[in-house]
CSV table of C-alpha atoms and ligand atoms in Angstrom, one decimal:
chain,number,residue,atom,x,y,z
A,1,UNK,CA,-19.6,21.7,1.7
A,2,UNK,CA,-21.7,19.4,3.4
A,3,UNK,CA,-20.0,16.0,4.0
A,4,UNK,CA,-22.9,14.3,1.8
A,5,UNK,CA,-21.3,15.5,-0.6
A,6,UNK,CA,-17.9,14.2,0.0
A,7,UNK,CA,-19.4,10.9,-0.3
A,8,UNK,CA,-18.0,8.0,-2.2
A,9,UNK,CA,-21.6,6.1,-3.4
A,10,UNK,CA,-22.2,7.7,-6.7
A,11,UNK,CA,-24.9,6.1,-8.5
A,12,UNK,CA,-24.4,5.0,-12.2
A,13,UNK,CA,-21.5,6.7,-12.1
A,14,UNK,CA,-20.0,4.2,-14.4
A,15,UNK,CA,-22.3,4.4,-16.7
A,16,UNK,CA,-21.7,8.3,-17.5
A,17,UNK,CA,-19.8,9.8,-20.1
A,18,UNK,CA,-16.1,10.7,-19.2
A,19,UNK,CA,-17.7,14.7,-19.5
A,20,UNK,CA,-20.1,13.7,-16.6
A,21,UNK,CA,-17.5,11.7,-14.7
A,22,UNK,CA,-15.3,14.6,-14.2
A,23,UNK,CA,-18.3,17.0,-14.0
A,24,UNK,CA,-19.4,14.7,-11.1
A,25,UNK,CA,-15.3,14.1,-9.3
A,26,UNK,CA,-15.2,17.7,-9.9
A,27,UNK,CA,-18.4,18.2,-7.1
A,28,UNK,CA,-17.2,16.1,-4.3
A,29,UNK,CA,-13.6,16.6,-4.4
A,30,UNK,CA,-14.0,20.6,-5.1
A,31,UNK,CA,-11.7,20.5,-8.2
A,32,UNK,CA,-11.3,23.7,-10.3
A,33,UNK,CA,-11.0,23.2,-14.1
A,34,UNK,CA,-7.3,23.4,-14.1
A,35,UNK,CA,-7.5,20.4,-11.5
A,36,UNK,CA,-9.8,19.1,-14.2
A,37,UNK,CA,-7.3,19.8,-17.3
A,38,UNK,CA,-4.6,17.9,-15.4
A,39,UNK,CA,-6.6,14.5,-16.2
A,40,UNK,CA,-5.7,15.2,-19.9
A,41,UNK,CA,-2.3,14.8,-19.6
A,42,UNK,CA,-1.3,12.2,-16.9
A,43,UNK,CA,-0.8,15.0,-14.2
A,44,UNK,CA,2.9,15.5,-15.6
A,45,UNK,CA,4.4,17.9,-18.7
A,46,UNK,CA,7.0,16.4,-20.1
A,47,UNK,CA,9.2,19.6,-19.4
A,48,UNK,CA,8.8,18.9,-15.6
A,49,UNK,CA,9.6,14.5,-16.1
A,50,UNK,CA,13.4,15.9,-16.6
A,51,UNK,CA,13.1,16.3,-13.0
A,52,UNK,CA,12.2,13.8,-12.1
A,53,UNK,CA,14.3,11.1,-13.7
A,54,UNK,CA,17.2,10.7,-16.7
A,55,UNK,CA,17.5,10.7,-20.2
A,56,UNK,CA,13.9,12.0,-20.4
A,57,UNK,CA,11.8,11.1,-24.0
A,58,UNK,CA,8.4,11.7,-22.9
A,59,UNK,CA,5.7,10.7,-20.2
A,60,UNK,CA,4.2,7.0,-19.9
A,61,UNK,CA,0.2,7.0,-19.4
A,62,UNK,CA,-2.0,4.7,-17.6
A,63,UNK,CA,-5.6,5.4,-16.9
A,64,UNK,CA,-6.7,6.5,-13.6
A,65,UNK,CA,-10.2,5.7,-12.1
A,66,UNK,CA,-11.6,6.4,-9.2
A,67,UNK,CA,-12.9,3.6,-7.0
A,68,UNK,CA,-16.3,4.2,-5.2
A,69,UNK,CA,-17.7,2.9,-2.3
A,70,UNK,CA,-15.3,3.5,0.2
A,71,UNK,CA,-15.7,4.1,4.0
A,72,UNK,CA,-12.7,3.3,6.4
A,73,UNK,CA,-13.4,4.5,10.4
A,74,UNK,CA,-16.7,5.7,9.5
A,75,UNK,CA,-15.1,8.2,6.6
A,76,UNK,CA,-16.4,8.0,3.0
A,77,UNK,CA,-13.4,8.3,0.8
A,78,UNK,CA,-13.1,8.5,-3.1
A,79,UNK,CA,-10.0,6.1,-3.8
A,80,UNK,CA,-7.8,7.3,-6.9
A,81,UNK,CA,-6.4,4.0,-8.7
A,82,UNK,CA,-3.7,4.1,-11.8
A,83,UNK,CA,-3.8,0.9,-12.9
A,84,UNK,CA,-3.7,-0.9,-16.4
A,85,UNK,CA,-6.0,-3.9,-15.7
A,86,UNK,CA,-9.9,-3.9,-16.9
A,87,UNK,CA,-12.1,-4.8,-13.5
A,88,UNK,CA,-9.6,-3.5,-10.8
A,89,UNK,CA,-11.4,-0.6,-10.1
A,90,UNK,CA,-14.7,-2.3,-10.6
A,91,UNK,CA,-13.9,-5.1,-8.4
A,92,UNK,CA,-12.0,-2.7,-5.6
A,93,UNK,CA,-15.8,-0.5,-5.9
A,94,UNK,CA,-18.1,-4.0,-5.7
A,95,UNK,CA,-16.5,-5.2,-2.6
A,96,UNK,CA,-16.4,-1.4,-0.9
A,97,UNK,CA,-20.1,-1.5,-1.5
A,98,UNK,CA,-20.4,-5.4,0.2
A,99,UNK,CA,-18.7,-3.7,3.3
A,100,UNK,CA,-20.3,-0.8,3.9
A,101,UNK,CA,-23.0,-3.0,4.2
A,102,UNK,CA,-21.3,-4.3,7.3
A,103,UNK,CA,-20.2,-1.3,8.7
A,104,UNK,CA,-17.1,-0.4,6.4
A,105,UNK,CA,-13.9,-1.0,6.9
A,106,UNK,CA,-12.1,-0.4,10.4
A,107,UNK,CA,-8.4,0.6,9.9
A,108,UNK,CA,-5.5,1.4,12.1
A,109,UNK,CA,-1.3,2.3,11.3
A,110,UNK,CA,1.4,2.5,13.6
A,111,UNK,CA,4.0,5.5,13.9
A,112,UNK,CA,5.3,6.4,10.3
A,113,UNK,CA,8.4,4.5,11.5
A,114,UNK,CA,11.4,3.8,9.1
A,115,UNK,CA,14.3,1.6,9.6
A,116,UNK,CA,17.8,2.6,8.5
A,117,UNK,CA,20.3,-0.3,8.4
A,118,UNK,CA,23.9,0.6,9.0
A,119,UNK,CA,26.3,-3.0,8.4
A,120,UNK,CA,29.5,-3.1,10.4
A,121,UNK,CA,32.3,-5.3,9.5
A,122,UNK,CA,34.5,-7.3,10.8
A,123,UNK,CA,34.0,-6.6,14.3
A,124,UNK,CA,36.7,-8.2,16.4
A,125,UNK,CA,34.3,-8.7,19.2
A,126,UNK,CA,30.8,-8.4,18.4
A,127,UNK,CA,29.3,-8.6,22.4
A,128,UNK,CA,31.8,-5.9,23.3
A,129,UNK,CA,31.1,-3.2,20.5
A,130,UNK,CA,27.5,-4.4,20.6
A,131,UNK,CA,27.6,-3.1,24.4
A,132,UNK,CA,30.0,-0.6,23.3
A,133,UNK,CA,26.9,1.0,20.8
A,134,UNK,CA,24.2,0.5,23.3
A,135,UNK,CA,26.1,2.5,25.9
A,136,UNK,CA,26.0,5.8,23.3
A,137,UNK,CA,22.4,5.4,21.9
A,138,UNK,CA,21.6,8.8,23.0
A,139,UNK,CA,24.9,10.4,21.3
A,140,UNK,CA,23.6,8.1,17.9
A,141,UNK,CA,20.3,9.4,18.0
A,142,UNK,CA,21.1,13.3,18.5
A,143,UNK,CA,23.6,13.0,15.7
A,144,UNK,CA,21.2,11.4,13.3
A,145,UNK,CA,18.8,14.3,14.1
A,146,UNK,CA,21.6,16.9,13.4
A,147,UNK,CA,21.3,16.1,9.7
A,148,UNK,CA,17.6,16.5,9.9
A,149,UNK,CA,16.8,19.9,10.9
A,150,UNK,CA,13.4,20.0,9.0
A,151,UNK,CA,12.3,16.7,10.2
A,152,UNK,CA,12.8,17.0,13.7
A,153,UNK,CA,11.0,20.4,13.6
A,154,UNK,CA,7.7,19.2,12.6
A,155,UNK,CA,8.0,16.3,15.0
A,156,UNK,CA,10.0,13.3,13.4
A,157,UNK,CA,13.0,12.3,14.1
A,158,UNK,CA,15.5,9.4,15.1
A,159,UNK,CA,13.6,7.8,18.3
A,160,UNK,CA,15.6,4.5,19.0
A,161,UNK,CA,18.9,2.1,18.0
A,162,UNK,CA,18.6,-2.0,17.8
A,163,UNK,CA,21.8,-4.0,18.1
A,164,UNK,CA,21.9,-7.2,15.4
A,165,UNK,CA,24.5,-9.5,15.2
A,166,UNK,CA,23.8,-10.8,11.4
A,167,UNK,CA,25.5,-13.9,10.7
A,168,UNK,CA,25.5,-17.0,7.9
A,169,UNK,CA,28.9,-15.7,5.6
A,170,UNK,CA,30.6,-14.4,8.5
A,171,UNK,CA,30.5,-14.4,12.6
A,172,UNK,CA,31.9,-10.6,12.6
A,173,UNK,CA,28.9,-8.4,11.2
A,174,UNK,CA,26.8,-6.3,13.3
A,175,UNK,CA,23.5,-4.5,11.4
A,176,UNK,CA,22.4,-1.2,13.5
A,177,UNK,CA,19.2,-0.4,13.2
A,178,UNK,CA,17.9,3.1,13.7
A,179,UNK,CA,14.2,3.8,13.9
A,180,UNK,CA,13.3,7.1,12.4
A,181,UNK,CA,9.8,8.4,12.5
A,182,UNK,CA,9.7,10.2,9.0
A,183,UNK,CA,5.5,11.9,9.9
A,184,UNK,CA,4.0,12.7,6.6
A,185,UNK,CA,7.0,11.5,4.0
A,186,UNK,CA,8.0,8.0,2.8
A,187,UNK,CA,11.5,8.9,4.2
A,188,UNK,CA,13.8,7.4,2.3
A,189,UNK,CA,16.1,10.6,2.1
A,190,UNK,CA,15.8,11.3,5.3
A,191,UNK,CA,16.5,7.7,6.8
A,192,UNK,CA,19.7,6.9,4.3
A,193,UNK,CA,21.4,10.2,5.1
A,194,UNK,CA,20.9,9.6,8.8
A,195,UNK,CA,23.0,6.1,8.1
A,196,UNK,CA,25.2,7.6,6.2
A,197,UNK,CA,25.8,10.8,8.7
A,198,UNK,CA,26.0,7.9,11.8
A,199,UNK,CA,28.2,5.2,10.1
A,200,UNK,CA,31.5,6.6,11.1
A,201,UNK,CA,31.1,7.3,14.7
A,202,UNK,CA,29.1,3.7,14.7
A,203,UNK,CA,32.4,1.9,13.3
A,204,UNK,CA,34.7,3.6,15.4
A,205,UNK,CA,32.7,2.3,18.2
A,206,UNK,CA,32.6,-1.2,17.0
A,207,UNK,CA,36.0,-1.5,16.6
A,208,UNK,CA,35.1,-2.4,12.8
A,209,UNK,CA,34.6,-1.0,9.2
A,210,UNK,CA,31.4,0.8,7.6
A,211,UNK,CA,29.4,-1.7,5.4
A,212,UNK,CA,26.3,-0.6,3.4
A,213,UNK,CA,23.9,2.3,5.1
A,214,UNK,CA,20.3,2.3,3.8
A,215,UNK,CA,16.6,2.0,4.6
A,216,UNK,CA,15.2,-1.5,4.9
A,217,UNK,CA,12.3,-2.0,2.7
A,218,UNK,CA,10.8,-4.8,5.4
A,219,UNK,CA,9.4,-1.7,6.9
A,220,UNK,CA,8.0,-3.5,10.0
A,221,UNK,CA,7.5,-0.8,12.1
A,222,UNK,CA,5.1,0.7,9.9
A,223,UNK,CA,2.3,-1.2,9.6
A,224,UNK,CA,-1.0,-1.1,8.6
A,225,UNK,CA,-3.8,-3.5,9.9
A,226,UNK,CA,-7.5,-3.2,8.1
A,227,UNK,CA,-10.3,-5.2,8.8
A,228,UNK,CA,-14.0,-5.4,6.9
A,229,UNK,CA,-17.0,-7.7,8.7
A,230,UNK,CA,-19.7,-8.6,5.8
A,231,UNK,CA,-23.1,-10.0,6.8
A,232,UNK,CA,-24.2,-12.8,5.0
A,233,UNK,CA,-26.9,-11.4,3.2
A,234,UNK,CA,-24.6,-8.5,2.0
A,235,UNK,CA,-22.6,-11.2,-0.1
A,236,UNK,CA,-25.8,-12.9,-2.0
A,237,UNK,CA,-25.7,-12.5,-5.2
A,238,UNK,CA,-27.8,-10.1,-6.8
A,239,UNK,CA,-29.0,-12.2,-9.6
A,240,UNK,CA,-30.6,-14.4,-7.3
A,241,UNK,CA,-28.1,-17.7,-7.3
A,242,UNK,CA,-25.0,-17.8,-4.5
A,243,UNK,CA,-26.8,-17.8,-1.0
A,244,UNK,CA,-24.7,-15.0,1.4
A,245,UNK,CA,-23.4,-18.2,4.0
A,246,UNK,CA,-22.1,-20.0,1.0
A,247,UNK,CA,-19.9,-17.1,-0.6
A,248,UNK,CA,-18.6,-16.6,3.1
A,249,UNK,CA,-18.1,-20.3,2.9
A,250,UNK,CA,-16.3,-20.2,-0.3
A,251,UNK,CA,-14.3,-17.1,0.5
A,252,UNK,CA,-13.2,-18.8,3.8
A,253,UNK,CA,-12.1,-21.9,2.0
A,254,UNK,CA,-10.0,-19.6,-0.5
A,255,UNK,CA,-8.3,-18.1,2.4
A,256,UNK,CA,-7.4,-21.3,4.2
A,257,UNK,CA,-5.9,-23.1,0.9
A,258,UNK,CA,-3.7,-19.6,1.2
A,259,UNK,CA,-2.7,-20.5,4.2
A,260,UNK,CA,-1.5,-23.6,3.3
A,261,UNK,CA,0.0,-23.2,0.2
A,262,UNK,CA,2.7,-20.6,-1.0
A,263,UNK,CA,1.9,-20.8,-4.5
A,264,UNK,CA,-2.0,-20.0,-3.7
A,265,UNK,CA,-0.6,-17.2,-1.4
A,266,UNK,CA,1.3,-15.5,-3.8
A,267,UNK,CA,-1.7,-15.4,-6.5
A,268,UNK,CA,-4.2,-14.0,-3.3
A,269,UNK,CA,-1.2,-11.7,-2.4
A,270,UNK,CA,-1.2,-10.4,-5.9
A,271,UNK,CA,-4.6,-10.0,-5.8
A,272,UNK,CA,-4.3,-7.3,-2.5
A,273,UNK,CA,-1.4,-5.7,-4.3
A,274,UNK,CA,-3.5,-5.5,-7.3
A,275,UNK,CA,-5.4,-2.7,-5.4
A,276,UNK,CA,-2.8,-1.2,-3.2
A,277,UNK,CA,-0.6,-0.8,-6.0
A,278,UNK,CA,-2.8,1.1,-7.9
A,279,UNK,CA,-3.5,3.9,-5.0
A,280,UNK,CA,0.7,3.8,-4.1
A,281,UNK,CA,0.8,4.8,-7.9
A,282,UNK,CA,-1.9,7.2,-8.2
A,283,UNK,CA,-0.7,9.6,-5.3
A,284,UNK,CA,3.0,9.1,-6.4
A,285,UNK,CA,4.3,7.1,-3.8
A,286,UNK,CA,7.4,4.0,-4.6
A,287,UNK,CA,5.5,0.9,-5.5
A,288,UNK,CA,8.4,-0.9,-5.4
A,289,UNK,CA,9.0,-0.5,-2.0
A,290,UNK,CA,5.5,-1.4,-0.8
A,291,UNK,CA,6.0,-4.6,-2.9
A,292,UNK,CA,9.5,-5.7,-1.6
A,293,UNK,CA,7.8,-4.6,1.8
A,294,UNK,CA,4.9,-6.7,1.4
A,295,UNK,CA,6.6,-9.8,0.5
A,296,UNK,CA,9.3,-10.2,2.7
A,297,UNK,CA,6.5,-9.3,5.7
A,298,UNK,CA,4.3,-12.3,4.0
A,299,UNK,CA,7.7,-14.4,4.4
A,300,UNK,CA,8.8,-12.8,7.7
A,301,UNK,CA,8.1,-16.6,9.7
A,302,UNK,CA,10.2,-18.3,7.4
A,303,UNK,CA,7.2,-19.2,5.1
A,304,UNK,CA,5.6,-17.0,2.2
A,305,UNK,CA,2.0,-16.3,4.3
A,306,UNK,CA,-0.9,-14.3,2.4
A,307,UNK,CA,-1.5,-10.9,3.7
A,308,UNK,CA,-4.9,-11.4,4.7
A,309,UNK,CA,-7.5,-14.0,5.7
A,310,UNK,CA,-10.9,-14.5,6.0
A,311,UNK,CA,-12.9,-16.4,8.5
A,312,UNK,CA,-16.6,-16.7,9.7
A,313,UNK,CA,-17.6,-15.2,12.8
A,314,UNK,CA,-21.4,-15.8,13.8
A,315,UNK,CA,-23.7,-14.8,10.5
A,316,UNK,CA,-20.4,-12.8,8.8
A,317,UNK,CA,-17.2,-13.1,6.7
A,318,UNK,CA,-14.8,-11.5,8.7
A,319,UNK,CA,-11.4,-10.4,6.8
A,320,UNK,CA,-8.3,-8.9,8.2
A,321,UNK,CA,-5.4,-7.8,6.3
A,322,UNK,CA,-1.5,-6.3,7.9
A,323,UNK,CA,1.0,-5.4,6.0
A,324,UNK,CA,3.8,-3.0,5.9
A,325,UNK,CA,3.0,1.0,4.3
A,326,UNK,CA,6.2,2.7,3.6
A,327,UNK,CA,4.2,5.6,1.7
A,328,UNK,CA,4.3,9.6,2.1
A,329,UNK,CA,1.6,12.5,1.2
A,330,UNK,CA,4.7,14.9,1.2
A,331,UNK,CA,8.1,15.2,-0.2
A,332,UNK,CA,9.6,12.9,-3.1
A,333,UNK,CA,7.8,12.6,-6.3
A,334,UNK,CA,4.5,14.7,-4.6
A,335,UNK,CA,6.8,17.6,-5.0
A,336,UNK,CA,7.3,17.2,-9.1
A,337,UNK,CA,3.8,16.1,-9.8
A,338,UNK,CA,0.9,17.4,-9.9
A,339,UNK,CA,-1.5,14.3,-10.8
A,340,UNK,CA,-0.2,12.5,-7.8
A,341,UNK,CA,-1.1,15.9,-5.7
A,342,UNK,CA,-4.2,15.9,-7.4
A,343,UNK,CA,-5.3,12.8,-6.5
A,344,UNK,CA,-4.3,13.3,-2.8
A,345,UNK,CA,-6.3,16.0,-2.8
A,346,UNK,CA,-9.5,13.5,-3.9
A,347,UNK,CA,-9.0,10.8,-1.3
A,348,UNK,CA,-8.6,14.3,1.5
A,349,UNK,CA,-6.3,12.2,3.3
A,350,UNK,CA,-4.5,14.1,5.8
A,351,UNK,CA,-1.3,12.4,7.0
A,352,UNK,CA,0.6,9.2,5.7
A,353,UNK,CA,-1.4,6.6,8.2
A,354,UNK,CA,-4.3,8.3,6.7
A,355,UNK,CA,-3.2,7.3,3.6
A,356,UNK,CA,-1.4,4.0,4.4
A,357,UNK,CA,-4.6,3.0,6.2
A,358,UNK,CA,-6.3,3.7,2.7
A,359,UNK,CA,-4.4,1.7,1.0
A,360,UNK,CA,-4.7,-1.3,2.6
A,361,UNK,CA,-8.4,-1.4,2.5
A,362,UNK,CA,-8.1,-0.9,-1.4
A,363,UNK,CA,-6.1,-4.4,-1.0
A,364,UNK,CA,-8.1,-6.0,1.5
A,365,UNK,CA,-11.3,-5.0,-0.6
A,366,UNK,CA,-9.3,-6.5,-4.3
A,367,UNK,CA,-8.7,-9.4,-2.2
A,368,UNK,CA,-12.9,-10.1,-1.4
A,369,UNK,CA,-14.0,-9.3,-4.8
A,370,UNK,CA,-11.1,-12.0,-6.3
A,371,UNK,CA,-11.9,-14.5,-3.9
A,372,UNK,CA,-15.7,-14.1,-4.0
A,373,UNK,CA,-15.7,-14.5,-8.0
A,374,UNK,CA,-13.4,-17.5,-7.5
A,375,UNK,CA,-15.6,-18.8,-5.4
A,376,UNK,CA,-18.5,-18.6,-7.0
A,377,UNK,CA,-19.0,-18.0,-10.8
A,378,UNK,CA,-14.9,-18.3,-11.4
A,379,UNK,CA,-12.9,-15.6,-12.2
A,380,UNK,CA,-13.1,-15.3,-16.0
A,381,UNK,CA,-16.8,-14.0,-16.7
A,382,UNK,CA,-16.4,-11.1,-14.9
A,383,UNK,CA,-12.8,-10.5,-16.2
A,384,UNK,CA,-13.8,-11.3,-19.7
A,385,UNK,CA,-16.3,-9.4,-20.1
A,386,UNK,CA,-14.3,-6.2,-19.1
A,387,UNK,CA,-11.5,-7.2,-21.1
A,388,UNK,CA,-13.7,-7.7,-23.8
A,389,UNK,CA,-15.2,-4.2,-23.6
A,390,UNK,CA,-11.2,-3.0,-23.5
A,391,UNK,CA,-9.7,-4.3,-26.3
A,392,UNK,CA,-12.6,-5.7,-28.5
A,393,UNK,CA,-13.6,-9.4,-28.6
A,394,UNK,CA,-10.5,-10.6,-29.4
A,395,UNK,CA,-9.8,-14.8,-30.4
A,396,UNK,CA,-8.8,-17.1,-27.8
A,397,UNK,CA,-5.2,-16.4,-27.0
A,398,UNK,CA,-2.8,-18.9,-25.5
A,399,UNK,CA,-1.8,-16.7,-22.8
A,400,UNK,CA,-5.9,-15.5,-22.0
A,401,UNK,CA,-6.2,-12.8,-19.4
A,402,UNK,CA,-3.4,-12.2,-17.0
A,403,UNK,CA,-3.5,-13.2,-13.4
B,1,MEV,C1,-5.7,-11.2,-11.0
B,1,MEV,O1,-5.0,-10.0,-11.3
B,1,MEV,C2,-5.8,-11.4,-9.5
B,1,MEV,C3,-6.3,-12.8,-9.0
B,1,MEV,O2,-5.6,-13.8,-9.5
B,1,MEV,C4,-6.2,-12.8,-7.5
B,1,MEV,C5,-6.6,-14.1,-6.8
B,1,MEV,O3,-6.4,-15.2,-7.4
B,1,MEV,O4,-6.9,-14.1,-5.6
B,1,MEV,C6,-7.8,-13.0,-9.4
């Protein structure tokens, strides 16, 4: 199939019936009927949630759209979003189509790397069994990779130790951290065995007692950076009234009252998670971890930061976003349910950067569309109107939209 095909500008495509939508989804991504009869029922029978988690009653629905627009390194993607709030996917679409204009967005990940952190306690002499640990960081690493046959063999693995002496309660703890490159899965299995398979031989070397052994969730070693360079005339508005320079103007001024202010940042950073949520969700990936992730890297100075910023460069907006992508496109849920397969096989992502890299332009692209509408027409028209068309026109409540 040509790759014209597999592109993500669709025309109107809003404005079809649900019948034509999939008719259309079904084209580009090459989706069979039975891929097709999945969207009925949330990707997931209720036989198979059992196996998923406990107590099982039933299955939980949210809609799924499909954002358009998209093209990160010069690929068109089309970006699956679950997501229960009217104008996310509209909004993630609007501001793919603003940087395509530029060029789309350009998008790079490091290594798939995990940390696992294995606490030691009361160490009698931290420096010692620090040394003491260093000295046997090969014997660490082959024994974390002992646990791991499968991992190893497709080319992951442990591939280094850091030594941190973790004070504040207590002057004897020392936190090892192994790095584990996890390829195409999240990891979390993989990484917390590894801690608990090393924690033994790590005590005995410190000279103290095994603490907790887990993954950290600050996964700073997998990172994602995405950036999107809008001409001026590209942000105009089409109805004739904001000039391009003055939303780049605007959307600049948003991003530096984010980086001044913690309670801004944390309303722009819920903005970007507004969109990367939605994909982390929609190909089955832990949300929760990209969120505790995302919020301790915004905080990782000392100060809650936003994830992304925009500035003016020459005659365009200029917007970069980094942030940590602790997300698979094998193993975990992927293995128990078929929506979230299904909508990996939409955005034909091949590897977890892939997707990770994905992601973050979903967020970095949420992030424009929010701070263009705030500044320019406000957020509420827009929103409104949407919510409107959702639930009816309902009276004024107290609580109005959410944000
Ligand atoms: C609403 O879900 C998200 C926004 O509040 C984000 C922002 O303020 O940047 C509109």
């Amino acid at each position: 199939m040509s790759d014209e095909h597999h592109g993500s500008r669709i025309p109107e495509f809003r404005s079809l019936s649900l019948a034509d939508r999939r008719r259309e989804l079904a084209v580009r991504a090459e989706l069979s009927p039975d891929d097709l009869a999945l969207l009925d029922t949330g990707g997931l029978a209720a036989a198979d949630a059992g196996r998923m988690i406990e107590n099982v009653v039933g299955i939980y629905a949210l809609p799924l759209g499909v954002a358009l627009n998209f093209q990160i390194n010069q690929r068109d993607y089309l970006v699956p979003m679950a997501v229960e709030e009217p104008s996310v996917v509209a909004a993630a679409s609007y501001a793919a189509r603003m940087v395509r204009e530029g060029g789309g967005f350009s998008a790079t990940a490091d290594q798939p790397v995990m940390i696992a952190q294995i606490e030691l306690r009361d160490v009698g002499d931290p420096a010692a069994a620090r040394a003491r640990i260093e000295a046997a960081r090969a014997e660490i690493l082959a024994l974390a990779d002992s646990c791991q046959a499968v991992l190893v063999s497709v080319g992951g693995g442990a591939r280094d130790l850091e030594v941190r002496h973790v004070t504040g309660s207590t002057q004897n703890r020392l936190v090892v951290h192994l790095h584990v490159n996890c390829r195409d899965a999240m990891g979390a299995n993989s990484v917390n065995t590894m801690a608990e398979t090393v924690a033994p031989r790590l005590a005995e070397l410190s000279g103290g007692r095994v603490g907790l052994r887990i993954l950290s969730n600050l996964a700073d070693r997998r990172v994602v950076r995405v950036s999107a360079r809008i001409p001026f005339a590209a942000l105009a508005s089409d109805k004739g009234g904001a000039v391009g320079s003055e939303v780049a103007e605007g959307v600049a001024a948003a991003s530096r009252f984010a980086e001044d202010d913690p309670y801004r940042a944390a309303t722009h950073n819920k903005g970007i998670m507004n969109g990367v949520d939605a994909v982390v969700m929609a190909t089955g990936n832990d949300w929760r971890g990209v969120e505790a992730g995302a919020h301790s890297y915004a905080a990782r100075d000392g100060r809650y930061r936003p994830l992304a910023t925009w500035k003016i460069e020459g005659e365009s907006l200029v917007g970069r976003l980094e942030m940590p992508m602790a997300v698979g496109t094998v193993g975990g849920t992927l293995q128990v349910h078929p929506g979230a397969r299904l909508a990996l096989r939409i955005l034909r992502v091949s590897s977890s950067e892939e997707l990770g890299m994905v992601i973050g332009a979903a967020g970095l692209g949420q992030n424009l569309a929010a701070l263009r509408a705030l500044a320019t027409e406000g957020i509420q028209r827009g929103h409104m109107n949407l919510h409107k068309r959702a639930v009816g026109d309902p009276a004024p409540s107290r609580s109005g939209p959410r944000s």
